[in-house]
mmCIF file of C-alpha atoms in Angstrom:
data_model
loop_
_atom_site.group_PDB
_atom_site.id
_atom_site.type_symbol
_atom_site.label_atom_id
_atom_site.label_comp_id
_atom_site.label_asym_id
_atom_site.label_seq_id
_atom_site.Cartn_x
_atom_site.Cartn_y
_atom_site.Cartn_z
ATOM 1 C CA UNK A 1 72.482 114.012 154.398
ATOM 2 C CA UNK A 2 70.600 111.498 151.805
ATOM 3 C CA UNK A 3 72.575 110.417 148.795
ATOM 4 C CA UNK A 4 71.377 111.957 145.501
ATOM 5 C CA UNK A 5 69.687 109.137 143.237
ATOM 6 C CA UNK A 6 72.025 108.173 140.497
ATOM 7 C CA UNK A 7 69.437 108.808 137.908
ATOM 8 C CA UNK A 8 70.847 111.094 135.195
ATOM 9 C CA UNK A 9 68.893 112.372 132.079
ATOM 10 C CA UNK A 10 69.716 109.676 129.592
ATOM 11 C CA UNK A 11 71.114 110.493 126.142
ATOM 12 C CA UNK A 12 74.137 110.510 123.894
ATOM 13 C CA UNK A 13 76.989 112.802 123.532
ATOM 14 C CA UNK A 14 79.389 113.045 120.670
ATOM 15 C CA UNK A 15 83.045 114.006 121.904
ATOM 16 C CA UNK A 16 86.013 114.929 119.858
ATOM 17 C CA UNK A 17 88.475 112.950 121.805
ATOM 18 C CA UNK A 18 91.919 114.808 122.065
ATOM 19 C CA UNK A 19 95.263 113.011 121.637
ATOM 20 C CA UNK A 20 96.821 111.561 124.687
ATOM 21 C CA UNK A 21 93.706 110.496 126.529
ATOM 22 C CA UNK A 22 92.299 107.036 126.601
ATOM 23 C CA UNK A 23 88.576 106.586 125.964
ATOM 24 C CA UNK A 24 88.121 105.631 129.566
ATOM 25 C CA UNK A 25 89.894 109.006 130.421
ATOM 26 C CA UNK A 26 86.978 110.711 128.477
ATOM 27 C CA UNK A 27 84.216 108.611 130.203
ATOM 28 C CA UNK A 28 85.817 109.774 133.542
ATOM 29 C CA UNK A 29 85.688 113.246 132.774
ATOM 30 C CA UNK A 30 82.004 112.973 131.690
ATOM 31 C CA UNK A 31 81.112 111.152 134.809
ATOM 32 C CA UNK A 32 82.472 114.101 136.830
ATOM 33 C CA UNK A 33 80.545 116.698 134.811
ATOM 34 C CA UNK A 34 77.447 114.732 134.788
ATOM 35 C CA UNK A 35 77.733 113.631 138.588
ATOM 36 C CA UNK A 36 76.932 110.041 137.678
ATOM 37 C CA UNK A 37 78.645 106.850 137.295
ATOM 38 C CA UNK A 38 76.356 105.735 134.540
ATOM 39 C CA UNK A 39 78.573 106.675 131.476
ATOM 40 C CA UNK A 40 79.925 104.506 128.825
ATOM 41 C CA UNK A 41 81.454 104.849 125.379
ATOM 42 C CA UNK A 42 80.528 103.351 122.116
ATOM 43 C CA UNK A 43 83.968 102.217 120.555
ATOM 44 C CA UNK A 44 87.530 102.375 121.892
ATOM 45 C CA UNK A 45 90.039 105.085 120.559
ATOM 46 C CA UNK A 46 93.626 104.552 121.127
ATOM 47 C CA UNK A 47 95.375 107.242 123.264
ATOM 48 C CA UNK A 48 97.117 108.423 120.081
ATOM 49 C CA UNK A 49 93.899 108.771 118.034
ATOM 50 C CA UNK A 50 91.523 111.697 118.012
ATOM 51 C CA UNK A 51 87.901 112.105 116.782
ATOM 52 C CA UNK A 52 84.379 110.853 117.168
ATOM 53 C CA UNK A 53 83.680 109.219 120.473
ATOM 54 C CA UNK A 54 80.123 108.550 121.182
ATOM 55 C CA UNK A 55 79.265 108.767 124.916
ATOM 56 C CA UNK A 56 76.155 107.179 126.470
ATOM 57 C CA UNK A 57 74.748 108.572 129.769
ATOM 58 C CA UNK A 58 72.186 106.781 131.914
ATOM 59 C CA UNK A 59 69.891 104.599 130.188
ATOM 60 C CA UNK A 60 71.266 105.584 126.753
ATOM 61 C CA UNK A 61 74.366 103.431 127.635
ATOM 62 C CA UNK A 62 72.054 100.418 126.479
ATOM 63 C CA UNK A 63 72.314 101.892 123.024
ATOM 64 C CA UNK A 64 76.134 101.640 122.796
ATOM 65 C CA UNK A 65 76.035 98.075 121.786
ATOM 66 C CA UNK A 66 74.663 98.994 118.286
ATOM 67 C CA UNK A 67 76.787 102.265 118.124
ATOM 68 C CA UNK A 68 79.931 100.251 118.484
ATOM 69 C CA UNK A 69 78.759 97.811 115.962
ATOM 70 C CA UNK A 70 78.434 100.459 113.161
ATOM 71 C CA UNK A 71 81.053 101.113 110.438
ATOM 72 C CA UNK A 72 83.402 103.806 110.847
ATOM 73 C CA UNK A 73 85.702 106.251 108.894
ATOM 74 C CA UNK A 74 89.092 107.464 109.617
ATOM 75 C CA UNK A 75 91.855 109.689 108.228
ATOM 76 C CA UNK A 76 95.439 108.307 108.876
ATOM 77 C CA UNK A 77 98.842 108.806 108.220
ATOM 78 C CA UNK A 78 101.081 105.756 107.375
ATOM 79 C CA UNK A 79 104.921 106.020 107.847
ATOM 80 C CA UNK A 80 106.629 103.533 105.452
ATOM 81 C CA UNK A 81 110.241 102.711 106.361
ATOM 82 C CA UNK A 82 109.835 101.978 110.205
ATOM 83 C CA UNK A 83 107.932 99.203 112.014
ATOM 84 C CA UNK A 84 106.960 99.480 115.733
ATOM 85 C CA UNK A 85 105.941 97.090 118.301
ATOM 86 C CA UNK A 86 102.579 98.648 118.660
ATOM 87 C CA UNK A 87 102.001 99.454 114.825
ATOM 88 C CA UNK A 88 101.602 103.088 115.770
ATOM 89 C CA UNK A 89 103.846 106.141 116.838
ATOM 90 C CA UNK A 90 103.201 105.200 120.751
ATOM 91 C CA UNK A 91 105.544 102.291 120.470
ATOM 92 C CA UNK A 92 109.250 101.566 119.974
ATOM 93 C CA UNK A 93 111.092 100.773 116.560
ATOM 94 C CA UNK A 94 111.380 97.009 116.000
ATOM 95 C CA UNK A 95 112.612 97.530 112.464
ATOM 96 C CA UNK A 96 114.147 100.413 110.327
ATOM 97 C CA UNK A 97 114.733 99.244 106.855
ATOM 98 C CA UNK A 98 114.013 102.759 105.539
ATOM 99 C CA UNK A 99 112.044 103.696 102.534
ATOM 100 C CA UNK A 100 113.463 106.474 100.176
ATOM 101 C CA UNK A 101 110.426 106.758 97.942
ATOM 102 C CA UNK A 102 107.163 105.175 96.835
ATOM 103 C CA UNK A 103 105.403 105.236 93.474
ATOM 104 C CA UNK A 104 101.493 105.105 93.020
ATOM 105 C CA UNK A 105 101.919 101.702 91.554
ATOM 106 C CA UNK A 106 103.705 100.412 94.593
ATOM 107 C CA UNK A 107 101.165 101.760 96.895
ATOM 108 C CA UNK A 108 98.215 100.428 94.998
ATOM 109 C CA UNK A 109 99.867 96.975 94.874
ATOM 110 C CA UNK A 110 100.239 97.085 98.720
ATOM 111 C CA UNK A 111 96.764 98.514 99.513
ATOM 112 C CA UNK A 112 94.611 96.573 97.057
ATOM 113 C CA UNK A 113 94.751 93.107 98.893
ATOM 114 C CA UNK A 114 93.652 95.172 101.912
ATOM 115 C CA UNK A 115 90.341 96.176 100.583
ATOM 116 C CA UNK A 116 86.988 94.260 100.702
ATOM 117 C CA UNK A 117 86.315 91.392 103.009
ATOM 118 C CA UNK A 118 89.729 90.336 104.464
ATOM 119 C CA UNK A 119 90.976 88.295 107.495
ATOM 120 C CA UNK A 120 93.080 90.530 109.566
ATOM 121 C CA UNK A 121 95.293 89.670 112.417
ATOM 122 C CA UNK A 122 94.677 92.359 115.135
ATOM 123 C CA UNK A 123 97.687 94.359 116.454
ATOM 124 C CA UNK A 124 99.585 92.646 119.186
ATOM 125 C CA UNK A 125 99.229 95.584 121.505
ATOM 126 C CA UNK A 126 95.448 95.392 121.753
ATOM 127 C CA UNK A 127 92.767 94.945 124.273
ATOM 128 C CA UNK A 128 91.919 91.442 123.031
ATOM 129 C CA UNK A 129 91.995 88.848 125.711
ATOM 130 C CA UNK A 130 94.191 85.747 125.395
ATOM 131 C CA UNK A 131 93.574 83.189 128.075
ATOM 132 C CA UNK A 132 91.773 85.756 130.183
ATOM 133 C CA UNK A 133 94.874 88.373 129.836
ATOM 134 C CA UNK A 134 94.833 91.388 127.496
ATOM 135 C CA UNK A 135 97.245 90.929 124.678
ATOM 136 C CA UNK A 136 98.781 94.387 125.459
ATOM 137 C CA UNK A 137 99.780 93.155 128.873
ATOM 138 C CA UNK A 138 101.214 90.063 127.587
ATOM 139 C CA UNK A 139 103.217 91.838 125.032
ATOM 140 C CA UNK A 140 104.648 94.311 127.367
ATOM 141 C CA UNK A 141 105.639 91.564 129.644
ATOM 142 C CA UNK A 142 107.838 90.185 126.854
ATOM 143 C CA UNK A 143 105.652 87.217 125.902
ATOM 144 C CA UNK A 144 105.047 86.313 122.395
ATOM 145 C CA UNK A 145 101.467 86.912 121.425
ATOM 146 C CA UNK A 146 99.703 85.291 118.597
ATOM 147 C CA UNK A 147 96.195 86.472 117.758
ATOM 148 C CA UNK A 148 93.931 84.689 115.306
ATOM 149 C CA UNK A 149 92.902 86.442 112.332
ATOM 150 C CA UNK A 150 89.222 87.533 112.091
ATOM 151 C CA UNK A 151 87.096 88.788 109.380
ATOM 152 C CA UNK A 152 86.645 92.508 108.806
ATOM 153 C CA UNK A 153 85.456 94.495 105.904
ATOM 154 C CA UNK A 154 87.257 97.510 104.436
ATOM 155 C CA UNK A 155 84.875 99.193 102.084
ATOM 156 C CA UNK A 156 87.126 102.041 101.343
ATOM 157 C CA UNK A 157 90.999 102.434 101.374
ATOM 158 C CA UNK A 158 92.364 105.356 99.437
ATOM 159 C CA UNK A 159 95.373 107.630 99.234
ATOM 160 C CA UNK A 160 94.510 111.162 99.758
ATOM 161 C CA UNK A 161 97.591 112.967 98.763
ATOM 162 C CA UNK A 162 100.888 112.322 96.966
ATOM 163 C CA UNK A 163 103.385 110.295 99.387
ATOM 164 C CA UNK A 164 105.776 112.634 101.202
ATOM 165 C CA UNK A 165 109.436 111.435 101.484
ATOM 166 C CA UNK A 166 111.220 112.585 104.494
ATOM 167 C CA UNK A 167 113.548 111.592 107.375
ATOM 168 C CA UNK A 168 112.773 110.702 111.095
ATOM 169 C CA UNK A 169 115.029 110.407 113.930
ATOM 170 C CA UNK A 170 114.843 107.112 115.989
ATOM 171 C CA UNK A 171 115.700 107.402 119.585
ATOM 172 C CA UNK A 172 117.373 104.837 121.745
ATOM 173 C CA UNK A 173 115.005 102.154 122.768
ATOM 174 C CA UNK A 174 114.234 101.516 126.359
ATOM 175 C CA UNK A 175 115.059 97.760 126.690
ATOM 176 C CA UNK A 176 112.290 97.466 129.563
ATOM 177 C CA UNK A 177 109.732 98.591 126.881
ATOM 178 C CA UNK A 178 110.873 96.320 124.144
ATOM 179 C CA UNK A 179 112.849 93.453 125.349
ATOM 180 C CA UNK A 180 114.793 91.841 122.616
ATOM 181 C CA UNK A 181 113.879 94.464 120.060
ATOM 182 C CA UNK A 182 116.677 96.914 119.700
ATOM 183 C CA UNK A 183 117.042 99.267 116.632
ATOM 184 C CA UNK A 184 120.035 101.469 116.436
ATOM 185 C CA UNK A 185 119.125 105.275 116.911
ATOM 186 C CA UNK A 186 119.705 107.778 114.186
ATOM 187 C CA UNK A 187 118.165 108.997 111.095
ATOM 188 C CA UNK A 188 116.032 106.927 108.644
ATOM 189 C CA UNK A 189 114.559 107.696 105.327
ATOM 190 C CA UNK A 190 110.726 107.484 105.313
ATOM 191 C CA UNK A 191 107.632 108.087 103.357
ATOM 192 C CA UNK A 192 104.384 109.485 104.825
ATOM 193 C CA UNK A 193 101.208 108.653 103.032
ATOM 194 C CA UNK A 194 97.684 110.086 103.881
ATOM 195 C CA UNK A 195 94.736 107.665 103.602
ATOM 196 C CA UNK A 196 90.983 107.425 104.286
ATOM 197 C CA UNK A 197 89.558 104.191 105.586
ATOM 198 C CA UNK A 198 85.941 103.104 105.787
ATOM 199 C CA UNK A 199 85.624 99.810 107.617
ATOM 200 C CA UNK A 200 83.557 97.507 109.688
ATOM 201 C CA UNK A 201 83.645 97.530 113.533
ATOM 202 C CA UNK A 202 86.519 95.552 114.900
ATOM 203 C CA UNK A 203 89.076 96.636 112.299
ATOM 204 C CA UNK A 204 92.505 97.770 113.372
ATOM 205 C CA UNK A 205 93.749 100.595 111.147
ATOM 206 C CA UNK A 206 97.041 100.201 112.595
ATOM 207 C CA UNK A 207 97.237 96.568 111.331
ATOM 208 C CA UNK A 208 96.303 97.893 107.877
ATOM 209 C CA UNK A 209 99.461 100.036 108.106
ATOM 210 C CA UNK A 210 101.546 97.193 109.388
ATOM 211 C CA UNK A 211 100.355 94.881 106.514
ATOM 212 C CA UNK A 212 100.891 97.331 103.948
ATOM 213 C CA UNK A 213 104.570 97.850 105.095
ATOM 214 C CA UNK A 214 105.128 94.311 105.236
ATOM 215 C CA UNK A 215 103.838 93.789 101.672
ATOM 216 C CA UNK A 216 106.334 96.597 100.544
ATOM 217 C CA UNK A 217 109.143 95.038 102.626
ATOM 218 C CA UNK A 218 109.833 98.235 104.489
ATOM 219 C CA UNK A 219 107.613 98.106 107.530
ATOM 220 C CA UNK A 220 105.105 100.670 108.436
ATOM 221 C CA UNK A 221 103.228 102.243 111.344
ATOM 222 C CA UNK A 222 100.647 104.877 111.913
ATOM 223 C CA UNK A 223 101.822 108.464 112.942
ATOM 224 C CA UNK A 224 98.191 109.870 112.982
ATOM 225 C CA UNK A 225 94.666 108.540 113.294
ATOM 226 C CA UNK A 226 91.576 110.690 113.364
ATOM 227 C CA UNK A 227 87.938 108.987 113.500
ATOM 228 C CA UNK A 228 85.730 111.134 111.310
ATOM 229 C CA UNK A 229 82.379 109.031 111.464
ATOM 230 C CA UNK A 230 80.817 106.386 113.462
ATOM 231 C CA UNK A 231 77.687 105.053 111.685
ATOM 232 C CA UNK A 232 75.652 108.091 110.715
ATOM 233 C CA UNK A 233 77.423 110.387 113.128
ATOM 234 C CA UNK A 234 79.961 112.723 111.691
ATOM 235 C CA UNK A 235 82.879 114.529 113.291
ATOM 236 C CA UNK A 236 81.171 117.918 112.730
ATOM 237 C CA UNK A 237 78.734 117.032 115.299
ATOM 238 C CA UNK A 238 81.218 116.413 117.866
ATOM 239 C CA UNK A 239 82.313 118.711 120.746
ATOM 240 C CA UNK A 240 85.570 119.144 122.680
ATOM 241 C CA UNK A 241 85.886 118.373 126.245
ATOM 242 C CA UNK A 242 86.508 122.012 126.771
ATOM 243 C CA UNK A 243 83.141 122.981 124.922
ATOM 244 C CA UNK A 244 81.376 120.442 126.857
ATOM 245 C CA UNK A 245 82.499 121.731 130.325
ATOM 246 C CA UNK A 246 81.654 125.230 129.214
ATOM 247 C CA UNK A 247 78.212 124.214 128.114
ATOM 248 C CA UNK A 248 77.556 122.459 131.263
ATOM 249 C CA UNK A 249 78.907 125.623 133.255
ATOM 250 C CA UNK A 250 76.544 127.879 131.286
ATOM 251 C CA UNK A 251 73.571 125.628 131.880
ATOM 252 C CA UNK A 252 74.111 125.420 135.703
ATOM 253 C CA UNK A 253 71.973 128.160 137.686
ATOM 254 C CA UNK A 254 74.025 130.750 139.486
ATOM 255 C CA UNK A 255 74.177 130.152 143.163
ATOM 256 C CA UNK A 256 73.174 126.470 142.764
ATOM 257 C CA UNK A 257 76.349 124.580 142.567
ATOM 258 C CA UNK A 258 74.617 121.324 143.690
ATOM 259 C CA UNK A 259 71.844 121.509 141.012
ATOM 260 C CA UNK A 260 71.664 118.462 138.647
ATOM 261 C CA UNK A 261 74.097 119.164 135.695
ATOM 262 C CA UNK A 262 72.441 119.821 132.215
ATOM 263 C CA UNK A 263 74.461 118.251 129.509
ATOM 264 C CA UNK A 264 73.665 118.951 125.849
ATOM 265 C CA UNK A 265 72.866 115.369 125.079
ATOM 266 C CA UNK A 266 70.838 113.861 122.319
ATOM 267 C CA UNK A 267 67.846 112.562 124.302
ATOM 268 C CA UNK A 268 67.464 108.916 124.659
ATOM 269 C CA UNK A 269 64.238 108.795 122.534
ATOM 270 C CA UNK A 270 65.533 111.159 119.719
ATOM 271 C CA UNK A 271 68.757 108.973 119.483
ATOM 272 C CA UNK A 272 66.821 105.607 119.322
ATOM 273 C CA UNK A 273 64.535 106.981 116.618
ATOM 274 C CA UNK A 274 67.541 108.269 114.571
ATOM 275 C CA UNK A 275 69.313 104.982 114.842
ATOM 276 C CA UNK A 276 66.406 102.610 114.327
ATOM 277 C CA UNK A 277 63.131 102.368 112.487
ATOM 278 C CA UNK A 278 60.071 103.190 114.846
ATOM 279 C CA UNK A 279 56.953 100.910 115.535
ATOM 280 C CA UNK A 280 54.018 102.818 117.091
ATOM 281 C CA UNK A 281 52.105 100.883 119.848
ATOM 282 C CA UNK A 282 48.752 101.442 121.358
ATOM 283 C CA UNK A 283 48.291 102.399 125.041
ATOM 284 C CA UNK A 284 47.531 98.826 125.908
ATOM 285 C CA UNK A 285 50.631 97.603 124.110
ATOM 286 C CA UNK A 286 52.844 100.316 125.628
ATOM 287 C CA UNK A 287 51.713 99.352 129.017
ATOM 288 C CA UNK A 288 52.311 95.624 128.453
ATOM 289 C CA UNK A 289 55.835 96.529 126.916
ATOM 290 C CA UNK A 290 56.932 98.224 129.959
ATOM 291 C CA UNK A 291 56.832 94.758 131.579
ATOM 292 C CA UNK A 292 58.653 93.240 128.623
ATOM 293 C CA UNK A 293 55.729 91.818 126.699
ATOM 294 C CA UNK A 294 56.111 92.525 122.940
ATOM 295 C CA UNK A 295 53.101 93.794 120.819
ATOM 296 C CA UNK A 296 51.680 91.461 118.493
ATOM 297 C CA UNK A 297 51.473 91.928 114.711
ATOM 298 C CA UNK A 298 50.463 89.420 111.988
ATOM 299 C CA UNK A 299 52.996 88.476 109.382
ATOM 300 C CA UNK A 300 51.055 90.847 106.718
ATOM 301 C CA UNK A 301 51.024 93.669 109.167
ATOM 302 C CA UNK A 302 54.962 93.432 109.644
ATOM 303 C CA UNK A 303 55.498 93.282 106.039
ATOM 304 C CA UNK A 304 53.435 96.376 105.404
ATOM 305 C CA UNK A 305 55.218 98.267 108.237
ATOM 306 C CA UNK A 306 58.765 97.102 106.895
ATOM 307 C CA UNK A 307 57.628 98.601 103.543
ATOM 308 C CA UNK A 308 56.411 101.849 104.910
ATOM 309 C CA UNK A 309 59.603 102.554 106.973
ATOM 310 C CA UNK A 310 61.927 101.072 104.424
ATOM 311 C CA UNK A 311 63.265 98.349 106.844
ATOM 312 C CA UNK A 312 65.437 95.971 104.933
ATOM 313 C CA UNK A 313 67.688 93.924 107.254
ATOM 314 C CA UNK A 314 70.817 92.692 106.091
ATOM 315 C CA UNK A 315 70.762 88.913 105.196
ATOM 316 C CA UNK A 316 72.076 86.921 108.191
ATOM 317 C CA UNK A 317 70.608 85.772 111.533
ATOM 318 C CA UNK A 318 67.615 87.613 113.036
ATOM 319 C CA UNK A 319 69.739 88.313 116.174
ATOM 320 C CA UNK A 320 71.938 90.361 113.811
ATOM 321 C CA UNK A 321 68.925 92.452 112.329
ATOM 322 C CA UNK A 322 68.774 96.088 113.213
ATOM 323 C CA UNK A 323 66.632 96.732 116.437
ATOM 324 C CA UNK A 324 63.235 98.505 116.237
ATOM 325 C CA UNK A 325 62.259 101.532 118.534
ATOM 326 C CA UNK A 326 59.068 100.656 120.490
ATOM 327 C CA UNK A 327 57.168 104.065 120.600
ATOM 328 C CA UNK A 328 54.283 104.736 122.847
ATOM 329 C CA UNK A 329 51.429 106.821 121.806
ATOM 330 C CA UNK A 330 52.737 109.998 123.191
ATOM 331 C CA UNK A 331 56.166 109.531 121.280
ATOM 332 C CA UNK A 332 58.202 108.287 124.200
ATOM 333 C CA UNK A 333 60.526 105.378 123.177
ATOM 334 C CA UNK A 334 59.988 102.647 125.673
ATOM 335 C CA UNK A 335 62.692 100.275 124.450
ATOM 336 C CA UNK A 336 63.882 98.124 121.394
ATOM 337 C CA UNK A 337 62.212 95.092 119.565
ATOM 338 C CA UNK A 338 63.363 92.791 116.868
ATOM 339 C CA UNK A 339 61.623 90.420 114.428
ATOM 340 C CA UNK A 340 62.172 86.750 115.184
ATOM 341 C CA UNK A 341 60.424 84.039 112.961
ATOM 342 C CA UNK A 342 57.744 86.816 111.694
ATOM 343 C CA UNK A 343 57.123 87.838 115.402
ATOM 344 C CA UNK A 344 57.943 90.837 117.510
ATOM 345 C CA UNK A 345 60.211 89.979 120.384
ATOM 346 C CA UNK A 346 61.550 92.433 123.219
ATOM 347 C CA UNK A 347 65.201 93.248 123.040
ATOM 348 C CA UNK A 348 65.305 95.640 125.928
ATOM 349 C CA UNK A 349 63.026 97.871 127.822
ATOM 350 C CA UNK A 350 64.543 101.321 128.874
#
């Protein structure tokens, strides 16, 4: 039997990732539902984390570079009084100084230096590569891992509710999981604090918790993390994996189990027009663009177009400017452009 072509209907899905699954686990499930290998995600969420995970299918995976580069919003709970080797509840305790209470003034003093443009040292247990190996693999092997600080922007870091003093019970550590890091089991006084974080791509919210705990001298880690927005994509547009499975099943014709699955995606063209400003091409320009040739516009024409669509790229290199959706006369989005030295250049062709 001939193999079915792997050419799925391109588009984006917004999934509410459940706790306990990796981002790749979600990709694998969507691959099975869509009957295609051409699936990717636009920004990793840790297994403990939940919330917005943007999934690209088919040619729409080409948009994920810009999805992952967008700012993000999170709701998180920071537990002060205990530090872990992963900076979240997935790890084992490395210090348990304890924390009986925290005042608003103490919290603000710890959080204030973490706002704005800062240099952040990523969490040791992360996917960042060190000499070709993932940092988490080196850390789990008992090696000392030193990651370089990198610039991130924390545009919002606010406490959402009064601190909640309490007690947690530490279990005995598994020496194989935390060599050289042993904390006695038993009860520890802690304070839980709910926060909202708006940040740039590449920010580790776990590291914010770690640094706030270190500033107060009590240690801290995340006990909950939920991503509530990626760029302009809010959580209320996301569906669970169960809802996705039910939608695919409902859209599959009865008696045709081998029919191509129909997923409730945002079509590629609609997604591109939503994410980027559009530039309408002529028939001739569209034909040439299909072969990679960018349309020609004078400096004055580009300036007028930018004013009409309110296109104001941030200051920086032209390679960092937001792309432009290249639109054919029939409304089809054929690919992406950028402005380079007052000329249009092709970024990619779908």
